[in-house]
Amino acid sequence: MKVALAANGAGAKLKDSIKDYLLGKGYEIEDLSHEDIFIATENVVDAILTKGITRGIVVDDYGVAPFMIAAKHHGIVCAPTYEDYTSSMTRRHNSTQIITLGANVTAEKLSCELAENFVKTEYDGGRHQIRIDMLNREV
Amino acid sequence: MKVALAANGAGAKLKDSIKDYLLGKGYEIEDLSHEDIFIATENVVDAILTKGITRGIVVDDYGVAPFMIAAKHHGIVCAPTYEDYTSSMTRRHNSTQIITLGANVTAEKLSCELAENFVKTEYDGGRHQIRIDMLNREV
Amino acid sequence: MKIAIGCDHIVTDIKIKAAEFLKKQGHEVIDVGTYDFIRTHYPIYGRKVGKLVATGEADLGVCICGTGIGINNAAQKVKGVRAACVADVQTAVAAKENLNANVIGCGGRVIGIGSIEYILEAFLKAEYKPTPEKDALIAKIDGLIDDNDCIENDALFDEYLKKWEEGYYHD
Amino acid sequence: MKIAIGCDHIVTDIKIKAAEFLKKQGHEVIDVGTYDFIRTHYPIYGRKVGKLVATGEADLGVCICGTGIGINNAAQKVKGVRAACVADVQTAVAAKENLNANVIGCGGRVIGIGSIEYILEAFLKAEYKPTPEKDALIAKIDGLIDDNDCIENDALFDEYLKKWEEGYYHD
């Protein structure tokens, strides 16, 4: 599986750790980083919406700006992720394609494990799909 | 105020960040680090129990081992601390003298702010003292 | 302050406690539901909170579901909303100071009510600290959604609710 | 597995949910209290959980109070207990794998029931991975408390409860 990964300067170091970790687990990585968090996030959104990549991870200081940017897009569900439960459940129930991580908040080791949980967990589908359809009606 | 600070190898980098941060806020630091987490923690316990220091912080990978070591001592309350609410409330209600932080879990910036909350918050006393007296009866 | 609050059926009890906390702090609270534990759908309540904030009927919004993710994505998709979904005080403050977030959210199954109260209090107290760079980023975020019928069309989700009733969606 | 669980009056509802989760997973649960929201004192319940674990009457213990700190310090002060008070799954697993923790705790006002369930499940599934270094550290931790009357003396706290009744402790 190929994962789109991006950071701005504040998230660069953490992003590099996640990249190494996921490469070590056998994932392919497309690094779409950019100094400007708006462009970095848009790069990942574009990879999901137009390039057939199914998982994206964006890292900055707190994970808030990339959440605001990514979730504004039709067809995107984005999850700021700070712990284990969210990293799995947001895949299972929300079909989330992009998570954000905050380098000021979550340490490298935990971030890498959250990233892996996210990329390896599948969507439950079923009744949850009505909510995704509603999100896609909003914008 | 003087703060006793210690780490083993796994916590050394985070400990140095906290040291710089607290020094910058005007606190004095006694660095009692040791490669062995048992000795590092015992150093901080000893500083609290015998040297008139009122706050200690111990850093390793997950903050669990120093909690086990410190809390075994008569007269010590120790708090593994991962977020803001605990960093303040454990002072206000538990009169905690030592917190532990996990370098694998909590990033530098958040850790520094939790450390500062802990050192600057005072104990509420009052009804809470019966629980402290009970803890001190156990061992 | 006038604060809109919403949740899904997983965390109604947590939402009630958060609303009570806000009222005790002197705020006016508009609870858009859900009001019980009967199964419903988080986009309904995320959109309602977002609409009240985007139209200025509420100053700020609070969105809680199990992880916080679903309902805060729903709020985020309303033009003019800048939602933060957090698990700690520091992120909530940064969201206000740097991005002038107008909706704060969290997972009611992720964090506890003590943490939630700390986050709400800190978020309400924090103020946006404008710079030209921050203003420009916020303008770009707000510009991502073109004008659409999401805010004024209260029948937005009717076709999906009809399909739900008909059994189209099932596990 | 036989699991002792305890809490203070701040989080009795959270403790009930955690106990229910453990029972649904097939475990036998010994709930040492407290059983309602009447003000009481966390050391009573931390010691009770610790005693059941230290004596082998329970395989593992679970301790929850507002932050988790008070009750887990109380459990920790029982000889033979190695308590971890955590906010995330990874720390819970590390506590078992590296320190053979026999009590797991958390703050019921800090983290939510979804996170708690994940932590309990991961902690119960994890296994101690012994090395000579880990064994030595565990022996040193267990050796920190000399033999005392904490486990067998069920009247340990009576003098403080009497002073409490007499109004000695007040805000």
Coordinates of C-alpha atoms in Angstrom, one line a residue:
Chain A
M1 CA 0.0 0.0 0.0
K2 CA 1.2 3.5 -0.8
V3 CA 0.8 6.2 1.8
A4 CA 0.9 9.9 1.0
L5 CA 2.9 11.8 3.7
A6 CA 3.5 15.5 4.1
A7 CA 4.7 18.0 6.7
N8 CA 5.7 21.6 7.0
G9 CA 8.8 22.7 8.8
A10 CA 7.3 22.2 12.2
G11 CA 6.4 18.6 11.4
A12 CA 9.4 17.6 9.3
K13 CA 11.3 15.7 11.9
L14 CA 8.3 13.7 13.1
K15 CA 7.3 13.1 9.5
D16 CA 10.8 11.6 8.7
S17 CA 10.5 9.3 11.6
I18 CA 7.0 8.1 10.4
K19 CA 8.4 7.7 6.9
D20 CA 11.2 5.5 8.1
Y21 CA 8.9 3.5 10.3
L22 CA 6.3 2.8 7.6
L23 CA 9.0 2.0 5.0
G24 CA 10.4 -0.5 7.5
K25 CA 6.9 -2.1 7.7
G26 CA 6.8 -2.5 3.9
Y27 CA 4.6 0.5 3.0
E28 CA 5.5 2.7 0.0
I29 CA 5.7 6.4 0.8
E30 CA 5.0 9.4 -1.4
D31 CA 6.5 12.4 0.4
L32 CA 4.6 15.5 -0.6
S33 CA 6.0 17.9 2.1
H34 CA 6.0 21.6 1.6
E35 CA 7.1 24.5 3.9
D36 CA 3.5 25.9 3.6
I37 CA 1.0 23.7 5.5
F38 CA -1.7 24.7 3.1
I39 CA 0.2 23.4 0.1
A40 CA 1.4 20.3 2.0
T41 CA -2.1 19.4 2.9
E42 CA -3.5 20.1 -0.5
N43 CA -0.9 17.8 -2.0
V44 CA -2.1 14.9 0.1
V45 CA -5.8 15.7 -0.6
D46 CA -4.9 15.7 -4.3
A47 CA -3.1 12.3 -4.0
I48 CA -6.2 10.8 -2.4
L49 CA -8.8 12.4 -4.7
T50 CA -7.0 12.0 -8.0
K51 CA -4.1 9.5 -7.8
G52 CA -5.6 6.4 -6.3
I53 CA -3.7 6.7 -3.0
T54 CA -6.0 5.6 -0.1
R55 CA -4.2 6.8 3.0
G56 CA -2.6 10.2 3.8
I57 CA -0.8 11.6 6.9
V58 CA -0.1 15.3 7.5
V59 CA 2.2 16.5 10.3
D60 CA 2.6 20.0 11.6
D61 CA 2.8 21.5 15.1
Y62 CA -0.6 20.6 16.4
G63 CA -2.5 18.9 13.6
V64 CA -5.2 21.5 13.5
A65 CA -4.5 23.4 10.3
P66 CA -4.3 20.3 8.1
F67 CA -7.6 19.1 9.6
M68 CA -9.3 22.3 8.7
I69 CA -7.8 22.3 5.2
A70 CA -8.4 18.6 4.3
A71 CA -11.9 18.2 5.7
K72 CA -13.2 21.1 3.7
H73 CA -12.9 19.0 0.5
H74 CA -15.7 16.9 -0.9
G75 CA -14.9 13.3 -0.5
I76 CA -12.4 13.7 2.3
V77 CA -12.7 12.6 5.9
C78 CA -9.8 13.7 8.0
A79 CA -9.0 12.8 11.7
P80 CA -6.6 14.6 14.0
T81 CA -5.2 11.6 15.9
Y82 CA -3.6 11.7 19.3
E83 CA -4.1 8.1 20.6
D84 CA -4.8 4.5 19.8
Y85 CA -8.6 4.3 20.0
T86 CA -9.0 7.1 17.4
S87 CA -6.3 5.7 15.1
S88 CA -8.4 2.5 14.6
M89 CA -12.0 3.7 15.1
T90 CA -11.7 6.6 12.6
R91 CA -11.0 4.0 9.9
R92 CA -13.6 1.5 11.1
H93 CA -16.5 4.0 11.4
N94 CA -15.5 7.1 9.5
S95 CA -13.6 5.7 6.5
T96 CA -11.0 8.4 7.2
Q97 CA -8.4 8.7 4.4
I98 CA -6.2 11.4 6.1
I99 CA -5.0 11.7 9.7
T100 CA -3.1 14.6 11.1
L101 CA -0.5 14.4 13.8
G102 CA 1.0 17.2 16.0
A103 CA 4.7 17.2 16.6
N104 CA 4.3 19.5 19.6
V105 CA 2.0 17.0 21.3
T106 CA 2.7 13.4 20.4
A107 CA 6.2 11.8 20.6
E108 CA 7.8 9.9 17.7
K109 CA 7.3 6.4 18.9
L110 CA 3.6 6.8 19.7
S111 CA 3.1 8.8 16.4
C112 CA 4.6 5.9 14.4
E113 CA 2.4 3.4 16.0
L114 CA -0.7 5.5 15.5
A115 CA 0.2 6.0 11.8
E116 CA 0.6 2.2 11.4
N117 CA -2.8 1.5 13.1
F118 CA -4.4 4.0 10.8
V119 CA -2.9 2.6 7.5
K120 CA -3.6 -1.1 8.4
T121 CA -7.2 -0.7 9.7
E122 CA -10.1 -1.2 7.2
Y123 CA -13.5 0.5 7.1
D124 CA -16.5 -1.4 8.6
G125 CA -19.0 0.0 6.0
G126 CA -22.6 -1.1 6.5
R127 CA -24.7 1.4 8.5
H128 CA -21.8 3.8 8.8
Q129 CA -22.1 4.6 5.1
I130 CA -25.1 6.9 5.5
R131 CA -23.0 9.3 7.5
I132 CA -20.3 9.4 4.9
D133 CA -23.0 10.0 2.2
M134 CA -24.3 12.9 4.3
L135 CA -20.8 14.4 4.7
N136 CA -20.4 14.2 0.9
R137 CA -23.8 16.0 0.5
E138 CA -22.6 18.9 2.6
V139 CA -19.8 19.9 0.3
Chain B
M1 CA 12.0 27.1 43.6
K2 CA 14.4 24.2 43.1
V3 CA 13.2 21.2 41.0
A4 CA 14.9 17.8 41.1
L5 CA 15.1 16.3 37.6
A6 CA 16.4 13.0 36.5
A7 CA 16.3 10.7 33.5
N8 CA 17.8 7.5 32.2
G9 CA 19.1 7.2 28.7
A10 CA 15.7 6.8 27.2
G11 CA 14.5 10.0 28.8
A12 CA 17.7 12.1 28.5
K13 CA 16.8 14.2 25.5
L14 CA 13.4 15.1 26.8
K15 CA 14.8 15.7 30.3
D16 CA 17.3 18.2 28.8
S17 CA 14.5 20.1 27.0
I18 CA 12.5 20.3 30.3
K19 CA 15.6 21.5 32.1
D20 CA 16.2 24.3 29.6
Y21 CA 12.5 25.2 29.7
L22 CA 12.3 25.4 33.5
L23 CA 15.6 27.3 33.8
G24 CA 14.2 29.8 31.3
K25 CA 11.2 30.2 33.6
G26 CA 13.4 31.0 36.5
Y27 CA 13.4 27.7 38.3
E28 CA 16.6 26.1 39.7
I29 CA 17.3 22.6 38.6
E30 CA 19.2 19.8 40.3
D31 CA 19.9 17.2 37.7
L32 CA 20.2 13.8 39.3
S33 CA 20.1 11.6 36.1
H34 CA 21.5 8.2 36.0
E35 CA 21.7 5.5 33.3
D36 CA 19.8 3.1 35.7
I37 CA 16.2 4.3 36.1
F38 CA 16.1 2.8 39.6
I39 CA 19.0 4.9 40.8
A40 CA 17.7 8.0 38.9
T41 CA 14.3 7.7 40.6
E42 CA 15.8 7.0 44.0
N43 CA 18.0 10.1 43.7
V44 CA 14.9 12.2 43.2
V45 CA 13.0 10.5 46.0
D46 CA 16.0 11.2 48.3
A47 CA 16.1 14.9 47.2
I48 CA 12.4 15.2 48.2
L49 CA 12.6 13.3 51.5
T50 CA 15.9 14.5 52.8
K51 CA 17.0 17.7 51.0
G52 CA 14.0 20.0 51.3
I53 CA 13.3 20.0 47.5
T54 CA 9.5 20.0 47.0
R55 CA 9.2 19.0 43.3
G56 CA 10.7 16.2 41.3
I57 CA 10.4 15.1 37.7
V58 CA 11.6 11.7 36.3
V59 CA 11.7 10.9 32.6
D60 CA 12.2 7.5 30.9
D61 CA 10.5 5.7 28.0
Y62 CA 6.9 5.5 29.4
G63 CA 7.0 6.9 32.9
V64 CA 5.9 3.6 34.4
A65 CA 9.0 2.3 36.1
P66 CA 9.8 5.6 38.0
F67 CA 6.1 5.6 39.2
M68 CA 6.5 2.1 40.6
I69 CA 9.8 3.0 42.3
A70 CA 8.9 6.4 43.7
A71 CA 5.4 5.6 45.0
K72 CA 6.6 2.7 47.0
H73 CA 8.2 5.2 49.4
H74 CA 6.6 6.4 52.6
G75 CA 5.8 10.1 52.2
I76 CA 5.9 10.2 48.4
V77 CA 3.0 10.7 46.1
C78 CA 4.0 10.2 42.4
A79 CA 1.9 10.9 39.3
P80 CA 2.6 9.6 35.7
T81 CA 1.5 12.7 33.8
Y82 CA 0.4 12.7 30.1
E83 CA -1.9 15.8 29.9
D84 CA -2.9 19.1 31.4
Y85 CA -5.7 18.2 33.7
T86 CA -3.6 15.7 35.6
S87 CA -0.6 18.0 35.8
S88 CA -2.6 20.5 37.8
M89 CA -5.1 18.3 39.7
T90 CA -2.5 16.0 41.0
R91 CA -1.0 18.9 42.9
R92 CA -4.3 20.3 44.0
H93 CA -5.8 17.1 45.3
N94 CA -2.9 14.6 45.8
S95 CA -0.1 16.9 47.0
T96 CA 2.1 15.0 44.5
Q97 CA 5.8 15.8 44.8
I98 CA 7.1 13.8 41.8
I99 CA 5.7 13.4 38.3
T100 CA 6.9 11.0 35.6
L101 CA 6.9 11.7 31.9
G102 CA 7.3 9.2 29.0
A103 CA 9.6 10.2 26.1
N104 CA 8.0 7.6 23.9
V105 CA 4.6 9.1 24.4
T106 CA 4.6 12.9 25.0
A107 CA 6.4 15.4 22.8
E108 CA 8.8 18.0 24.1
K109 CA 6.7 21.0 24.0
L110 CA 3.7 19.5 25.7
S111 CA 6.0 17.8 28.3
C112 CA 7.6 21.2 29.1
E113 CA 4.2 22.8 29.7
L114 CA 3.0 19.9 31.8
A115 CA 6.2 20.1 33.9
E116 CA 5.6 23.8 34.4
N117 CA 1.9 23.3 35.4
F118 CA 3.1 20.8 38.0
V119 CA 5.8 22.9 39.6
K120 CA 3.7 26.0 39.8
T121 CA 0.4 24.5 41.2
E122 CA -0.1 24.3 44.9
Y123 CA -1.9 21.8 47.1
D124 CA -5.5 22.6 48.1
G125 CA -5.2 20.8 51.5
G126 CA -8.4 20.7 53.6
R127 CA -10.4 17.5 53.2
H128 CA -7.8 16.0 50.8
Q129 CA -5.4 15.5 53.7
I130 CA -7.1 12.5 55.1
R131 CA -6.2 10.6 51.9
I132 CA -2.6 11.6 52.1
D133 CA -2.5 10.5 55.8
M134 CA -4.0 7.2 54.7
L135 CA -1.4 6.7 52.0
N136 CA 1.3 7.4 54.6
R137 CA -0.2 4.8 56.9
E138 CA 0.1 2.1 54.2
V139 CA 3.9 2.3 54.0
Chain C
M1 CA -21.0 34.0 25.2
K2 CA -23.6 32.1 23.1
I3 CA -22.4 28.6 22.4
A4 CA -24.0 25.9 20.2
I5 CA -23.4 22.3 21.2
G6 CA -24.1 19.1 19.5
C7 CA -23.4 15.3 19.8
D8 CA -24.4 11.9 18.5
H9 CA -26.3 9.2 20.4
I10 CA -23.0 7.6 21.7
V11 CA -22.1 10.5 24.0
T12 CA -25.3 12.3 24.9
D13 CA -24.5 12.0 28.6
I14 CA -21.0 13.5 28.1
K15 CA -22.6 16.4 26.0
I16 CA -25.1 17.1 28.9
K17 CA -22.2 17.4 31.4
A18 CA -20.2 19.7 29.0
A19 CA -23.3 21.9 28.5
E20 CA -23.9 22.1 32.2
F21 CA -20.3 23.1 32.7
L22 CA -20.6 25.9 30.1
K23 CA -23.9 27.1 31.7
K24 CA -22.3 27.2 35.2
Q25 CA -19.5 29.4 33.6
G26 CA -22.2 31.9 32.6
H27 CA -22.6 31.0 29.0
E28 CA -25.8 30.7 27.0
V29 CA -26.0 27.2 25.5
I30 CA -28.0 26.2 22.4
D31 CA -28.2 22.4 22.5
V32 CA -28.9 21.2 18.9
G33 CA -29.2 17.6 20.0
T34 CA -29.3 14.7 19.9
Y35 CA -31.1 14.5 23.2
D36 CA -31.1 10.8 24.0
F37 CA -29.4 7.5 23.1
I38 CA -31.5 6.5 20.2
R39 CA -29.4 5.8 17.1
T40 CA -29.0 8.8 14.8
H41 CA -26.4 10.3 12.5
Y42 CA -23.6 12.7 13.5
P43 CA -23.7 14.9 10.3
I44 CA -27.1 16.2 11.4
Y45 CA -25.7 17.7 14.6
G46 CA -22.3 18.7 13.2
R47 CA -24.1 20.6 10.4
K48 CA -26.5 22.3 12.9
V49 CA -23.7 23.5 15.1
G50 CA -21.8 24.7 12.1
K51 CA -24.8 26.5 10.7
L52 CA -25.4 28.4 13.9
V53 CA -21.7 29.4 14.1
A54 CA -21.4 30.3 10.4
T55 CA -24.5 32.5 10.5
G56 CA -23.4 34.3 13.7
E57 CA -26.4 32.9 15.7
A58 CA -23.8 31.4 18.0
D59 CA -20.4 32.8 18.8
L60 CA -18.7 29.4 19.1
G61 CA -19.6 25.7 18.7
V62 CA -18.8 22.5 20.6
C63 CA -19.1 19.1 18.8
I64 CA -18.7 15.7 20.5
C65 CA -19.2 12.2 19.2
G66 CA -17.4 8.9 20.1
T67 CA -14.0 9.9 18.6
G68 CA -15.0 13.5 17.8
I69 CA -14.0 12.8 14.2
G70 CA -17.4 12.3 12.5
I71 CA -19.2 15.3 14.0
N72 CA -16.3 17.6 13.6
N73 CA -15.9 16.7 9.9
A74 CA -19.5 17.5 9.5
A75 CA -19.1 20.9 11.2
Q76 CA -15.9 21.6 9.2
K77 CA -17.8 21.1 5.9
V78 CA -20.0 24.1 6.6
K79 CA -18.5 27.2 4.9
G80 CA -17.1 29.6 7.5
V81 CA -16.5 27.0 10.2
R82 CA -13.0 26.3 11.4
A83 CA -13.3 23.3 13.7
A84 CA -10.6 21.8 15.9
C85 CA -10.9 18.3 17.3
V86 CA -8.5 17.9 20.1
A87 CA -7.5 15.7 23.1
D88 CA -5.5 18.3 25.0
V89 CA -5.6 21.9 26.3
Q90 CA -2.5 23.0 24.4
T91 CA -3.9 22.1 21.0
A92 CA -7.2 23.8 21.8
V93 CA -5.4 27.0 22.7
A94 CA -3.2 26.9 19.6
A95 CA -6.3 26.4 17.4
K96 CA -7.8 29.6 18.7
E97 CA -4.6 31.6 18.8
N98 CA -3.3 30.6 15.4
L99 CA -6.4 29.7 13.3
N100 CA -9.2 31.5 15.1
A101 CA -11.1 28.2 15.4
N102 CA -14.8 28.8 16.0
V103 CA -15.8 25.2 16.8
I104 CA -14.0 23.0 19.4
G105 CA -14.6 19.3 19.5
C106 CA -13.4 16.1 21.1
G107 CA -14.1 12.4 21.4
G108 CA -16.4 11.7 24.4
R109 CA -15.2 8.1 24.4
V110 CA -11.6 9.3 24.0
I111 CA -11.2 11.8 26.8
G112 CA -12.9 12.3 30.2
I113 CA -15.1 15.1 31.4
G114 CA -12.3 16.6 33.5
S115 CA -10.1 17.0 30.4
I116 CA -13.1 18.3 28.4
E117 CA -13.8 21.0 31.0
Y118 CA -10.2 22.1 31.0
I119 CA -10.2 22.2 27.2
L120 CA -13.5 24.2 27.0
E121 CA -12.4 26.7 29.6
A122 CA -9.0 27.2 27.9
F123 CA -10.5 27.5 24.4
L124 CA -13.1 30.1 25.5
K125 CA -10.4 32.1 27.3
A126 CA -7.9 32.0 24.5
E127 CA -7.9 34.7 21.9
Y128 CA -6.9 34.8 18.2
K129 CA -3.5 36.5 17.9
P130 CA -3.6 37.8 14.3
T131 CA -0.7 38.2 12.0
P132 CA -0.8 38.8 8.2
E133 CA 0.3 35.2 7.6
K134 CA -2.4 33.7 9.9
D135 CA -5.0 36.0 8.3
A136 CA -4.0 34.8 4.9
L137 CA -4.1 31.1 5.9
I138 CA -7.6 31.5 7.4
A139 CA -8.8 33.2 4.3
K140 CA -7.5 30.3 2.2
I141 CA -9.2 27.8 4.5
D142 CA -12.5 29.7 4.3
G143 CA -12.2 30.0 0.6
L144 CA -12.0 26.2 0.1
I145 CA -15.8 25.8 0.0
D146 CA -17.7 27.6 -2.7
D147 CA -21.2 28.9 -1.9
N148 CA -23.6 26.0 -1.7
D149 CA -26.9 25.0 -0.1
C150 CA -25.5 23.4 3.0
I151 CA -26.4 26.2 5.4
E152 CA -29.9 27.2 4.1
N153 CA -31.2 23.8 3.0
D154 CA -32.5 22.1 6.2
A155 CA -33.7 19.2 4.0
L156 CA -30.1 18.5 3.0
F157 CA -30.1 15.0 4.4
D158 CA -33.7 14.0 3.7
E159 CA -32.9 11.6 0.8
Y160 CA -30.4 9.7 2.9
L161 CA -32.8 9.5 5.9
K162 CA -35.5 8.1 3.5
K163 CA -33.0 5.5 2.2
W164 CA -32.1 4.6 5.8
E165 CA -35.8 4.1 6.7
E166 CA -36.2 1.9 3.6
G167 CA -33.3 -0.3 4.8
Y168 CA -30.8 0.7 2.2
Y169 CA -28.0 1.0 4.8
H170 CA -27.4 -2.1 6.9
D171 CA -24.5 -3.9 8.5
Chain D
M1 CA -9.0 -14.2 34.5
K2 CA -10.0 -13.0 38.0
I3 CA -9.8 -9.2 38.1
A4 CA -10.2 -6.9 41.2
I5 CA -11.6 -3.4 40.4
G6 CA -11.9 -0.4 42.5
C7 CA -12.7 3.3 42.3
D8 CA -13.6 6.4 44.3
H9 CA -16.9 8.2 44.3
I10 CA -16.0 10.5 41.5
V11 CA -16.0 7.8 38.8
T12 CA -18.3 5.0 40.0
D13 CA -20.2 5.2 36.7
I14 CA -17.0 4.8 34.7
K15 CA -15.9 1.9 36.9
I16 CA -19.2 0.1 36.3
K17 CA -18.8 0.4 32.6
A18 CA -15.2 -0.9 32.8
A19 CA -16.3 -3.8 34.9
E20 CA -19.1 -4.6 32.5
F21 CA -16.6 -4.6 29.6
L22 CA -14.4 -7.0 31.5
K23 CA -17.3 -9.3 32.3
K24 CA -18.4 -9.3 28.6
Q25 CA -14.8 -10.4 27.8
G26 CA -15.4 -13.4 30.0
H27 CA -13.5 -12.3 33.1
E28 CA -14.5 -12.8 36.7
V29 CA -14.7 -9.4 38.3
I30 CA -14.4 -8.6 42.0
D31 CA -15.7 -5.1 42.5
V32 CA -14.3 -3.8 45.9
G33 CA -16.3 -0.5 45.6
T34 CA -17.0 2.2 46.1
Y35 CA -20.5 1.4 44.8
D36 CA -22.2 4.9 44.7
F37 CA -21.4 8.6 44.5
I38 CA -21.2 9.2 48.3
R39 CA -18.0 10.9 49.3
T40 CA -15.3 8.5 50.4
H41 CA -11.5 8.1 50.2
Y42 CA -9.5 6.5 47.4
P43 CA -6.9 4.8 49.6
I44 CA -9.6 2.4 50.9
Y45 CA -10.2 1.0 47.4
G46 CA -6.7 1.2 46.1
R47 CA -5.5 -0.8 49.1
K48 CA -8.4 -3.4 48.7
V49 CA -7.5 -4.0 45.0
G50 CA -3.8 -4.1 45.9
K51 CA -4.4 -6.6 48.7
L52 CA -6.4 -9.0 46.4
V53 CA -3.6 -8.9 43.8
A54 CA -0.8 -9.2 46.3
T55 CA -2.4 -12.2 48.0
G56 CA -3.2 -13.9 44.7
E57 CA -6.9 -13.8 45.3
A58 CA -7.1 -11.8 42.0
D59 CA -4.8 -12.2 39.0
L60 CA -4.8 -8.5 38.1
G61 CA -6.3 -5.3 39.4
V62 CA -7.9 -2.2 37.9
C63 CA -7.9 1.2 39.8
I64 CA -9.8 4.3 38.6
C65 CA -10.3 7.7 40.3
G66 CA -10.6 11.2 38.9
T67 CA -7.0 11.4 37.6
G68 CA -6.1 7.8 38.6
I69 CA -3.2 9.2 40.7
G70 CA -4.6 8.8 44.2
I71 CA -6.0 5.3 43.9
N72 CA -3.0 4.0 42.0
N73 CA -0.6 5.4 44.6
A74 CA -2.7 3.6 47.2
A75 CA -2.4 0.3 45.3
Q76 CA 1.3 0.9 44.6
K77 CA 2.0 1.1 48.4
V78 CA 0.9 -2.5 48.9
K79 CA 3.9 -4.8 48.9
G80 CA 3.9 -7.0 45.8
V81 CA 1.8 -4.6 43.7
R82 CA 3.3 -3.0 40.5
A83 CA 0.7 -0.5 39.3
A84 CA 0.7 1.5 36.1
C85 CA -1.5 4.5 35.7
V86 CA -1.8 5.3 32.0
A87 CA -3.6 7.3 29.4
D88 CA -2.7 5.3 26.3
V89 CA -2.6 1.7 25.1
Q90 CA 1.2 1.7 24.3
T91 CA 2.1 2.6 27.9
A92 CA -0.2 -0.1 29.3
V93 CA 1.4 -2.7 27.1
A94 CA 4.9 -1.6 27.9
A95 CA 4.1 -1.8 31.7
K96 CA 3.1 -5.5 31.3
E97 CA 5.9 -6.5 28.9
N98 CA 8.7 -4.7 30.7
L99 CA 7.6 -4.5 34.4
N100 CA 5.1 -7.3 34.7
A101 CA 2.6 -4.7 36.0
N102 CA -0.3 -6.4 37.9
V103 CA -2.5 -3.4 38.4
I104 CA -3.6 -1.1 35.6
G105 CA -5.2 2.2 36.3
C106 CA -6.3 5.5 34.7
G107 CA -8.2 8.7 35.3
G108 CA -11.9 8.4 34.7
R109 CA -12.1 12.2 34.3
V110 CA -9.0 12.1 32.1
I111 CA -9.8 9.5 29.5
G112 CA -13.0 8.2 28.0
I113 CA -14.5 4.7 28.1
G114 CA -13.5 3.9 24.6
S115 CA -9.8 4.5 25.4
I116 CA -10.3 2.6 28.8
E117 CA -11.7 -0.4 27.0
Y118 CA -8.8 -0.4 24.5
I119 CA -6.3 -0.1 27.4
L120 CA -7.8 -2.9 29.4
E121 CA -8.0 -5.3 26.4
A122 CA -4.4 -4.6 25.4
F123 CA -3.1 -4.9 29.0
L124 CA -4.8 -8.2 29.5
K125 CA -3.6 -9.6 26.2
A126 CA 0.0 -8.4 26.7
E127 CA 2.5 -10.7 28.4
Y128 CA 5.6 -10.0 30.4
K129 CA 8.7 -10.6 28.3
P130 CA 11.3 -11.5 30.9
T131 CA 15.1 -10.7 30.7
P132 CA 17.6 -10.9 33.5
E133 CA 17.6 -7.0 33.6
K134 CA 13.9 -6.7 33.9
D135 CA 13.7 -9.5 36.5
A136 CA 16.3 -7.6 38.6
L137 CA 14.5 -4.3 38.3
I138 CA 11.2 -5.9 39.4
A139 CA 12.9 -7.6 42.3
K140 CA 14.3 -4.2 43.4
I141 CA 10.9 -2.5 43.1
D142 CA 9.2 -5.3 45.1
G143 CA 12.0 -5.0 47.7
L144 CA 11.3 -1.3 48.4
I145 CA 8.6 -2.1 50.9
D146 CA 9.5 -4.0 54.1
D147 CA 7.0 -6.4 55.6
N148 CA 4.3 -4.4 57.3
D149 CA 0.7 -4.6 58.4
C150 CA -0.8 -3.0 55.3
I151 CA -2.2 -6.2 53.8
E152 CA -3.5 -8.0 56.9
N153 CA -4.7 -5.1 58.9
D154 CA -8.2 -4.2 57.6
A155 CA -8.5 -1.6 60.4
L156 CA -5.5 0.2 58.9
F157 CA -7.4 3.5 58.2
D158 CA -9.8 3.5 61.2
E159 CA -8.1 6.2 63.1
Y160 CA -8.3 8.6 60.1
L161 CA -11.9 7.7 59.5
K162 CA -12.7 8.5 63.1
K163 CA -10.9 11.9 62.9
W164 CA -12.9 12.5 59.6
E165 CA -16.1 11.8 61.5
E166 CA -15.0 14.2 64.2
G167 CA -14.5 17.0 61.7
Y168 CA -10.7 17.1 62.0
Y169 CA -10.4 17.2 58.2
H170 CA -12.2 20.1 56.5
D171 CA -11.8 22.6 53.6

